[in-house]
mmCIF file of C-alpha atoms in Angstrom:
data_model
loop_
_atom_site.group_PDB
_atom_site.id
_atom_site.type_symbol
_atom_site.label_atom_id
_atom_site.label_comp_id
_atom_site.label_asym_id
_atom_site.label_seq_id
_atom_site.Cartn_x
_atom_site.Cartn_y
_atom_site.Cartn_z
ATOM 1 C CA GLN A 377 35.639 10.884 -95.379
ATOM 2 C CA ASN A 378 32.010 11.573 -96.295
ATOM 3 C CA GLU A 379 31.983 8.624 -98.687
ATOM 4 C CA LYS A 380 33.205 6.277 -95.948
ATOM 5 C CA GLU A 381 30.573 7.579 -93.535
ATOM 6 C CA LEU A 382 27.910 7.112 -96.195
ATOM 7 C CA GLN A 383 29.099 3.539 -96.820
ATOM 8 C CA ASP A 384 28.921 2.851 -93.078
ATOM 9 C CA VAL A 385 25.383 4.223 -92.909
ATOM 10 C CA VAL A 386 24.346 2.127 -95.910
ATOM 11 C CA LYS A 387 25.911 -0.967 -94.329
ATOM 12 C CA GLN A 388 24.068 -0.331 -91.052
ATOM 13 C CA GLN A 389 20.783 0.102 -92.915
ATOM 14 C CA GLU A 390 21.349 -3.162 -94.805
ATOM 15 C CA GLU A 391 22.009 -4.969 -91.522
ATOM 16 C CA LYS A 392 18.821 -3.533 -90.018
ATOM 17 C CA MET A 393 16.889 -4.571 -93.125
ATOM 18 C CA PHE A 394 18.220 -8.151 -92.895
ATOM 19 C CA GLN A 395 17.298 -8.272 -89.205
ATOM 20 C CA LEU A 396 13.764 -7.159 -90.038
ATOM 21 C CA ILE A 397 13.524 -9.792 -92.766
ATOM 22 C CA ASP A 398 14.713 -12.459 -90.311
ATOM 23 C CA LYS A 399 12.182 -11.324 -87.711
ATOM 24 C CA SER A 400 9.429 -11.269 -90.325
ATOM 25 C CA GLY A 401 10.277 -14.835 -91.313
ATOM 26 C CA GLU A 402 10.240 -15.901 -87.676
ATOM 27 C CA VAL A 403 6.848 -14.257 -87.115
ATOM 28 C CA THR A 404 5.482 -16.046 -90.182
ATOM 29 C CA ARG A 405 6.874 -19.363 -88.959
ATOM 30 C CA LEU A 406 5.371 -18.814 -85.496
ATOM 31 C CA LYS A 407 1.982 -17.929 -87.012
ATOM 32 C CA GLU A 408 2.077 -21.145 -89.030
ATOM 33 C CA GLU A 409 2.990 -23.100 -85.900
ATOM 34 C CA VAL A 410 0.086 -21.534 -83.979
ATOM 35 C CA SER A 411 -2.228 -22.407 -86.854
ATOM 36 C CA GLN A 412 -1.020 -26.021 -86.835
ATOM 37 C CA LEU A 413 -1.480 -26.238 -83.071
ATOM 38 C CA LYS A 414 -5.018 -24.862 -83.353
ATOM 39 C CA ARG A 415 -5.846 -27.488 -85.996
ATOM 40 C CA LEU A 416 -4.381 -30.235 -83.822
ATOM 41 C CA LEU A 417 -6.356 -28.976 -80.828
ATOM 42 C CA GLN A 418 -9.590 -28.934 -82.826
ATOM 43 C CA HIS A 419 -8.847 -32.434 -84.089
ATOM 44 C CA ALA A 420 -8.155 -33.674 -80.550
ATOM 45 C CA GLU A 421 -11.355 -32.062 -79.266
ATOM 46 C CA THR A 422 -13.356 -33.687 -82.057
ATOM 47 C CA GLU A 423 -11.820 -37.072 -81.323
ATOM 48 C CA ALA A 424 -12.549 -36.638 -77.617
ATOM 49 C CA ARG A 425 -16.212 -35.818 -78.375
ATOM 50 C CA VAL A 426 -16.538 -38.838 -80.672
ATOM 51 C CA LEU A 427 -14.927 -41.117 -78.116
ATOM 52 C CA TRP A 428 -17.140 -39.663 -75.377
ATOM 53 C CA GLU A 429 -20.246 -40.312 -77.473
ATOM 54 C CA GLU A 430 -19.112 -43.876 -78.151
ATOM 55 C CA MET A 431 -18.446 -44.497 -74.481
ATOM 56 C CA ARG A 432 -21.692 -42.898 -73.309
ATOM 57 C CA GLY A 433 -23.657 -45.349 -75.417
ATOM 58 C CA LYS A 434 -21.741 -48.265 -73.905
ATOM 59 C CA GLU A 435 -21.743 -47.290 -70.231
ATOM 60 C CA HIS A 436 -22.065 -50.808 -68.906
ATOM 61 C CA GLN A 437 -19.932 -52.548 -71.495
ATOM 62 C CA VAL A 438 -16.830 -50.351 -71.507
ATOM 63 C CA ASP A 439 -13.922 -52.190 -73.096
ATOM 64 C CA THR A 440 -10.843 -50.516 -71.624
ATOM 65 C CA THR A 441 -8.543 -52.394 -74.015
ATOM 66 C CA TYR A 442 -10.453 -50.943 -76.961
ATOM 67 C CA VAL A 443 -10.234 -47.434 -75.522
ATOM 68 C CA GLN A 444 -6.503 -47.760 -74.787
ATOM 69 C CA GLU A 445 -5.831 -49.114 -78.270
ATOM 70 C CA ARG A 446 -7.855 -46.336 -79.856
ATOM 71 C CA VAL A 447 -5.995 -43.655 -77.874
ATOM 72 C CA MET A 448 -2.633 -45.238 -78.734
ATOM 73 C CA LEU A 449 -3.495 -45.397 -82.445
ATOM 74 C CA GLN A 450 -4.650 -41.783 -82.409
ATOM 75 C CA ARG A 451 -1.346 -40.741 -80.828
ATOM 76 C CA GLU A 452 0.557 -42.634 -83.520
ATOM 77 C CA VAL A 453 -1.502 -40.959 -86.235
ATOM 78 C CA ASN A 454 -0.769 -37.555 -84.703
ATOM 79 C CA LYS A 455 2.974 -38.345 -84.537
ATOM 80 C CA LEU A 456 2.959 -39.405 -88.181
ATOM 81 C CA ARG A 457 1.009 -36.294 -89.142
ATOM 82 C CA LEU A 458 3.585 -34.113 -87.373
ATOM 83 C CA LEU A 459 6.446 -35.940 -89.072
ATOM 84 C CA LEU A 460 4.779 -35.348 -92.429
ATOM 85 C CA LEU A 461 4.356 -31.648 -91.650
ATOM 86 C CA GLU A 462 8.016 -31.392 -90.616
ATOM 87 C CA LYS A 463 9.055 -33.170 -93.812
ATOM 88 C CA ASP A 464 6.969 -30.755 -95.883
ATOM 89 C CA GLU A 465 8.488 -27.784 -94.048
ATOM 90 C CA ASN A 466 11.991 -29.145 -94.610
ATOM 91 C CA LEU A 467 11.263 -29.616 -98.316
ATOM 92 C CA GLN A 468 9.965 -26.054 -98.537
ATOM 93 C CA LEU A 469 13.067 -24.722 -96.808
ATOM 94 C CA THR A 470 15.283 -26.802 -99.086
ATOM 95 C CA ASP A 471 13.479 -25.461 -102.140
ATOM 96 C CA LYS A 472 13.724 -21.915 -100.781
ATOM 97 C CA TYR A 473 17.470 -22.108 -100.321
#
């Protein structure tokens, strides 16, 4: 009887330990995601400042096509960067398991 109770307690402790490990992994993943978002935000802010400086110097000769193309290309670069990050994460997960 005591042995069975002890086995049950050990099993419950193992389950709690696995839950904590899962939560720890999730917290780590979320911290990495926040870090990536902060980098992307800084990058976007830098690009906005550069574009603003470019446009301020050309107040009277604003080429809207140029600006639209530049914004579109920057969005494409960001999409590709995110795809690369996802690919790297998937490779890391594959290697882990």
